Short mmCIF file of C-alpha atoms in Angstrom, two decimals:
data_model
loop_
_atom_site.label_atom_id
_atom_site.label_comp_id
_atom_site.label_asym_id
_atom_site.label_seq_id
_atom_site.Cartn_x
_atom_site.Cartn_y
_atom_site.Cartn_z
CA UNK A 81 112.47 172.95 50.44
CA UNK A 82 113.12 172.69 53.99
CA UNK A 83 113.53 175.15 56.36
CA UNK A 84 113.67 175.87 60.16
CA UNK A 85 112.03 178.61 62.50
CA UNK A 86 113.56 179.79 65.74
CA UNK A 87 111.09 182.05 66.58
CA UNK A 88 112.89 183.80 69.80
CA UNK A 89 115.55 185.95 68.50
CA UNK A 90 116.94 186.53 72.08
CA UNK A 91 116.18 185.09 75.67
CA UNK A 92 117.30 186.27 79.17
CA UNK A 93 116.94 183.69 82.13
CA UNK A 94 117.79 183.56 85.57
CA UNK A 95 120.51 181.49 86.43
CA UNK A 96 119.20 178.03 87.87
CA UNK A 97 115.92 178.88 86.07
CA UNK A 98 114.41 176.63 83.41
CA UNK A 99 114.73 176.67 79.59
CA UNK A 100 112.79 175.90 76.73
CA UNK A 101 114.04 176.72 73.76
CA UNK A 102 111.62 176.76 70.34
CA UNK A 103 112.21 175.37 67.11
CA UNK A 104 109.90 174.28 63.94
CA UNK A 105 110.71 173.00 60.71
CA UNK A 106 108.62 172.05 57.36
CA UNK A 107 109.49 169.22 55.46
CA UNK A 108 107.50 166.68 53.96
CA UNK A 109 108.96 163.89 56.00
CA UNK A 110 110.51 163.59 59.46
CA UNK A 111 114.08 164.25 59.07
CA UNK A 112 117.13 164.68 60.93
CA UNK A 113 117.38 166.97 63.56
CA UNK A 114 120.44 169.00 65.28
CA UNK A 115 120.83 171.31 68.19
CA UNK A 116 124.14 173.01 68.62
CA UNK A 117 125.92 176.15 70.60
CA UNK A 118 128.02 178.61 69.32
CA UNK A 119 129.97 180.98 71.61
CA UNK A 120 131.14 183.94 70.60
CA UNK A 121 133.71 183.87 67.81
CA UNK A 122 133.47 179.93 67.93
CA UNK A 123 132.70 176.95 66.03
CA UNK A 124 129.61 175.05 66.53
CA UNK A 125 129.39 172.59 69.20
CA UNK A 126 126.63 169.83 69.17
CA UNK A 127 124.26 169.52 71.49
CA UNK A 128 122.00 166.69 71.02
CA UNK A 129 120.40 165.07 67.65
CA UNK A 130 117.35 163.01 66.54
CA UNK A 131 117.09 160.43 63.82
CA UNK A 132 114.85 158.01 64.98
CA UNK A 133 113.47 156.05 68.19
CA UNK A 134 112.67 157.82 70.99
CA UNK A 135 111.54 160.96 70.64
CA UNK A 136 113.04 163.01 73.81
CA UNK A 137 116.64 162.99 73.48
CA UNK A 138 119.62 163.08 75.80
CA UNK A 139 122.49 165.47 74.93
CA UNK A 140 125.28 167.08 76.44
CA UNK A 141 125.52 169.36 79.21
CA UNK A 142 122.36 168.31 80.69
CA UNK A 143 119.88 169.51 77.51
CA UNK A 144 117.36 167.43 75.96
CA UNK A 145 115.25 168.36 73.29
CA UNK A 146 111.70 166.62 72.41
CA UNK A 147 111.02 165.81 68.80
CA UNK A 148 106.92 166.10 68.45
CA UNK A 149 106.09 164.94 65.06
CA UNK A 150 102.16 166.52 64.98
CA UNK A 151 103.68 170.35 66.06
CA UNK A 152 107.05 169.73 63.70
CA UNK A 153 108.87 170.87 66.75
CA UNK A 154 111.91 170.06 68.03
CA UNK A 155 112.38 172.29 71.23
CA UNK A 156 115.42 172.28 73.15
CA UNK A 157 115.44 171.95 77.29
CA UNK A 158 117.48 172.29 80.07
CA UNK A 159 116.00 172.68 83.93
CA UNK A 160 118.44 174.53 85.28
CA UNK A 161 120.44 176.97 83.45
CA UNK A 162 124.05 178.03 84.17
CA UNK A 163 125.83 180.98 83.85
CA UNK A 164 128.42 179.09 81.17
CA UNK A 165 125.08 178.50 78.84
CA UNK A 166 124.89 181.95 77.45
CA UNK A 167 125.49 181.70 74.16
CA UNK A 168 123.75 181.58 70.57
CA UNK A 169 121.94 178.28 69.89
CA UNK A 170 120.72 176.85 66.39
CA UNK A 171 118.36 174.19 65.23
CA UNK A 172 118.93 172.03 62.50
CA UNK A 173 117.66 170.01 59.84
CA UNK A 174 119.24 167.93 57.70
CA UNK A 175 116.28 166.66 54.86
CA UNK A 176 117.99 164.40 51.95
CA UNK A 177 120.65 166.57 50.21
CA UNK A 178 122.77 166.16 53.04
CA UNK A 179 123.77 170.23 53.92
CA UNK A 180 121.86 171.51 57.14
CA UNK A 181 119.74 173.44 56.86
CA UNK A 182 119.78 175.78 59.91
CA UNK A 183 117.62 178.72 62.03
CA UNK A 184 118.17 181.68 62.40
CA UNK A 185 119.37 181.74 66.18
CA UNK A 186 118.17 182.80 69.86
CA UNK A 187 120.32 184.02 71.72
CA UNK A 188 120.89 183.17 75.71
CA UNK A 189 121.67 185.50 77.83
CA UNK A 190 121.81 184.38 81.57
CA UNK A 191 121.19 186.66 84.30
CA UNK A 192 123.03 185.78 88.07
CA UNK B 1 133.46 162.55 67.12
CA UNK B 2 135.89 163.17 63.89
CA UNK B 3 138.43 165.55 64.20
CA UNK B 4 137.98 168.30 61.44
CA UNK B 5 141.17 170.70 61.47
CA UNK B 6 140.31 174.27 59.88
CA UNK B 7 142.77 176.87 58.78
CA UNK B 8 143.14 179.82 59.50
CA UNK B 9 140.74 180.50 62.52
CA UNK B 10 141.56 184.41 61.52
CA UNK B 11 142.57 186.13 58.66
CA UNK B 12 142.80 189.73 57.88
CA UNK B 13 143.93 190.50 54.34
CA UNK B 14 144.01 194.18 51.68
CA UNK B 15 140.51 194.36 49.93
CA UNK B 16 141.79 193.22 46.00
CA UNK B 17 143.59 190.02 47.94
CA UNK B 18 142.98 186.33 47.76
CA UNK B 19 142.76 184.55 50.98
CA UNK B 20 143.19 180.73 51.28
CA UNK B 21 140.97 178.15 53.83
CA UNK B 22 142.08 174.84 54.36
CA UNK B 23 139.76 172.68 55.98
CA UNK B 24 141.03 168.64 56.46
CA UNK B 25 139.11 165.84 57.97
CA UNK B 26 141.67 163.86 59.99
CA UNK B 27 140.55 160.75 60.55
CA UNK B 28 137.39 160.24 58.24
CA UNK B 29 137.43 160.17 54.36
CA UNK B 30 135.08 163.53 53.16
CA UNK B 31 133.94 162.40 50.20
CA UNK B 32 131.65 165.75 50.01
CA UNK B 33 132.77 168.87 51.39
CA UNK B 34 129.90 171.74 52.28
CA UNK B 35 130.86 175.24 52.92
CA UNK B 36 128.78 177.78 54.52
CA UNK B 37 128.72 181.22 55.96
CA UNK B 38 127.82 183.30 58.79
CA UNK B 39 127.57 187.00 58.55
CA UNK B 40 127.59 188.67 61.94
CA UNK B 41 124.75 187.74 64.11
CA UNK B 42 123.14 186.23 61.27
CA UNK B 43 122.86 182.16 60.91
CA UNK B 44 124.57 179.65 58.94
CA UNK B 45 123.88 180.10 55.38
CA UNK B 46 125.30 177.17 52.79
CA UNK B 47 127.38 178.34 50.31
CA UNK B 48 128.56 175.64 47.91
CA UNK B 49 128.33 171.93 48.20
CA UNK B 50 131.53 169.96 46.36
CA UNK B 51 131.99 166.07 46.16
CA UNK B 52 135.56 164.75 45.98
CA UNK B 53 137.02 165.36 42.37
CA UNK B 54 134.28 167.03 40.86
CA UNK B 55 133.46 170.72 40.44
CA UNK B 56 131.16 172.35 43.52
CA UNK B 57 128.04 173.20 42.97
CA UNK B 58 127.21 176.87 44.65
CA UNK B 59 124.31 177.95 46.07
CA UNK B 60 121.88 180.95 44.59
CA UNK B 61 123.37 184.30 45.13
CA UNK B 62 126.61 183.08 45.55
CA UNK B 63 129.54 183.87 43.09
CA UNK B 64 131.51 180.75 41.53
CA UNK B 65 134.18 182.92 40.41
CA UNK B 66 134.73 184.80 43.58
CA UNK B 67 134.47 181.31 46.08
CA UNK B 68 137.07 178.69 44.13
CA UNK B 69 135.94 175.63 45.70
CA UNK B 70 139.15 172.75 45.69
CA UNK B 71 138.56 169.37 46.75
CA UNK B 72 141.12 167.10 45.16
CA UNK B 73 141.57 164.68 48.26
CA UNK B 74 139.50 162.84 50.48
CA UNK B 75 140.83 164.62 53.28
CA UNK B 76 141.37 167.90 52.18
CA UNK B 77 138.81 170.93 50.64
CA UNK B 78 140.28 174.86 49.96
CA UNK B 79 138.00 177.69 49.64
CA UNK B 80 139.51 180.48 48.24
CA UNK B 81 137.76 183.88 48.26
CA UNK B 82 139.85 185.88 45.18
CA UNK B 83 139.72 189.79 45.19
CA UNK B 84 137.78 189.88 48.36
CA UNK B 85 135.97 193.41 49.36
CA UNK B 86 134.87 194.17 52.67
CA UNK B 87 131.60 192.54 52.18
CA UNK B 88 133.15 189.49 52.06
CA UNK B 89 134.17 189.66 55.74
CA UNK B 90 132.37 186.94 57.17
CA UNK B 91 132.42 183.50 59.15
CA UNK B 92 133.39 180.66 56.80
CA UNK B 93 132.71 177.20 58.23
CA UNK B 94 133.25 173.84 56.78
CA UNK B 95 131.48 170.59 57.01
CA UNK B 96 133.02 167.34 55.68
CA UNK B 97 130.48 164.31 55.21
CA UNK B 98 131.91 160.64 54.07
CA UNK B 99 129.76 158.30 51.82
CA UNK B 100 128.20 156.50 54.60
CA UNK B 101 124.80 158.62 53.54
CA UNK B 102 122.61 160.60 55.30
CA UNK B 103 121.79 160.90 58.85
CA UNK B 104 125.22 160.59 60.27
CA UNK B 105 126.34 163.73 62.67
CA UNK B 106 127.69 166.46 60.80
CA UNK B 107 130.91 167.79 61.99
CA UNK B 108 132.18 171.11 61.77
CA UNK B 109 135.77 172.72 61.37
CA UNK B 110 135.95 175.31 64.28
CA UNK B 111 135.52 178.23 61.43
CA UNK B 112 137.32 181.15 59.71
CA UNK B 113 136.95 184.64 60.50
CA UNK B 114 137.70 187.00 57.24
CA UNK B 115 138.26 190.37 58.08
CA UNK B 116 138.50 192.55 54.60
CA UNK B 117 140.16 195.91 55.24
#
């Protein structure tokens, strides 16, 4: 089975500082691949995604995320980070039966 | 992106109640509904997976008898949690896909907060 490691719970940055954001994820093939943000009490909003093609990726709000087949990483950027980005982020996968499967979660917190 | 319309964004019902989610895609036909849930700073966890007109299929750990799963339409899934308990308060999100297969964005309804008192 699938599954996806966010392996920093929580993160505090600077605001106008730069962000890198980790994710990894085991499956036997290359699947699909999500980023999205979740304020507090809110829905999920997507970020960016990867199916195929290039593998950095343009999203919204000025992230991109890097898809690196040889470290199954998917790590999500941003070069200069706003107050407004605080906020839990999750990586997904989505690996043949459809559901995503997601991590566990870092949360932003953004220092002025 | 499709418009997915979830209801109610917050709920507070007795423990021993049922409570009622409605969760429509607008403009998209779902043919399979997935549900999942978030516990408080915890991360999306899927619940029960149900295709248009057949019975859901739930997840380990999860209770078919507590979570009734409806999805009679192409645009509309219920999840019903029956005699909820104040474990049940949660984060219930759904996620409608259409047929077109895999790979397409998922979209989300903007979620359900359950509060069991």
């Amino acid at each position: 089975a699938q599954s996806v490691t966010q392996p920093d719970i929580h993160i505090t940055v600077s605001e106008g500082a730069s962000l890198e954001l980790r994710c990894n994820y085991s499956y036997g093939a290359t699947p699909y691949l999500f980023w999205y943000v979740q304020s507090p009490g809110q829905g999920l909003q997507l970020l960016l995604k990867y199916f195929s093609g290039d593998t950095l990726v343009q999203g919204i709000k000025g992230f991109e995320a890097e898809f690196k087949r040889s470290q199954s990483s998917f790590n999500l950027r941003k070069p200069s980070v706003h107050w407004s980005d605080a906020a839990e982020y999750f990586c997904a996968v989505e690996a043949g039966r459809r559901a995503l499967t997601f991590g566990s979660g870092t949360r932003l917190q953004v220092q002025p | 992106g499709a418009v997915v319309s979830q209801h109610p964004s917050r709920v507070i019902c007795k423990s021993g109640t049922s409570v009622k989610i409605e969760c429509r895609s607008l403009d998209f036909q779902a043919t399979t509904m997935f549900w999942y849930r978030q516990f408080p700073k915890q991360s999306l966890m899927l619940m029960a997976t149900s295709n248009e007109g057949s019975k859901a299929t739930y997840e380990q750990g999860v209770e078919k008898d507590k979570f009734l799963i409806n999805h009679a339409s192409l645009t509309l899934s219920t999840l019903t949690v029956t005699s909820a308990h104040p474990e049940d308060s949660s984060f219930y999100i759904c996620s409608p896909r259409d047929r077109a297969g895999v790979g397409l964005e998922a979209f989300f309804g903007q979620g359900t907060r359950l509060t069991v008192v």
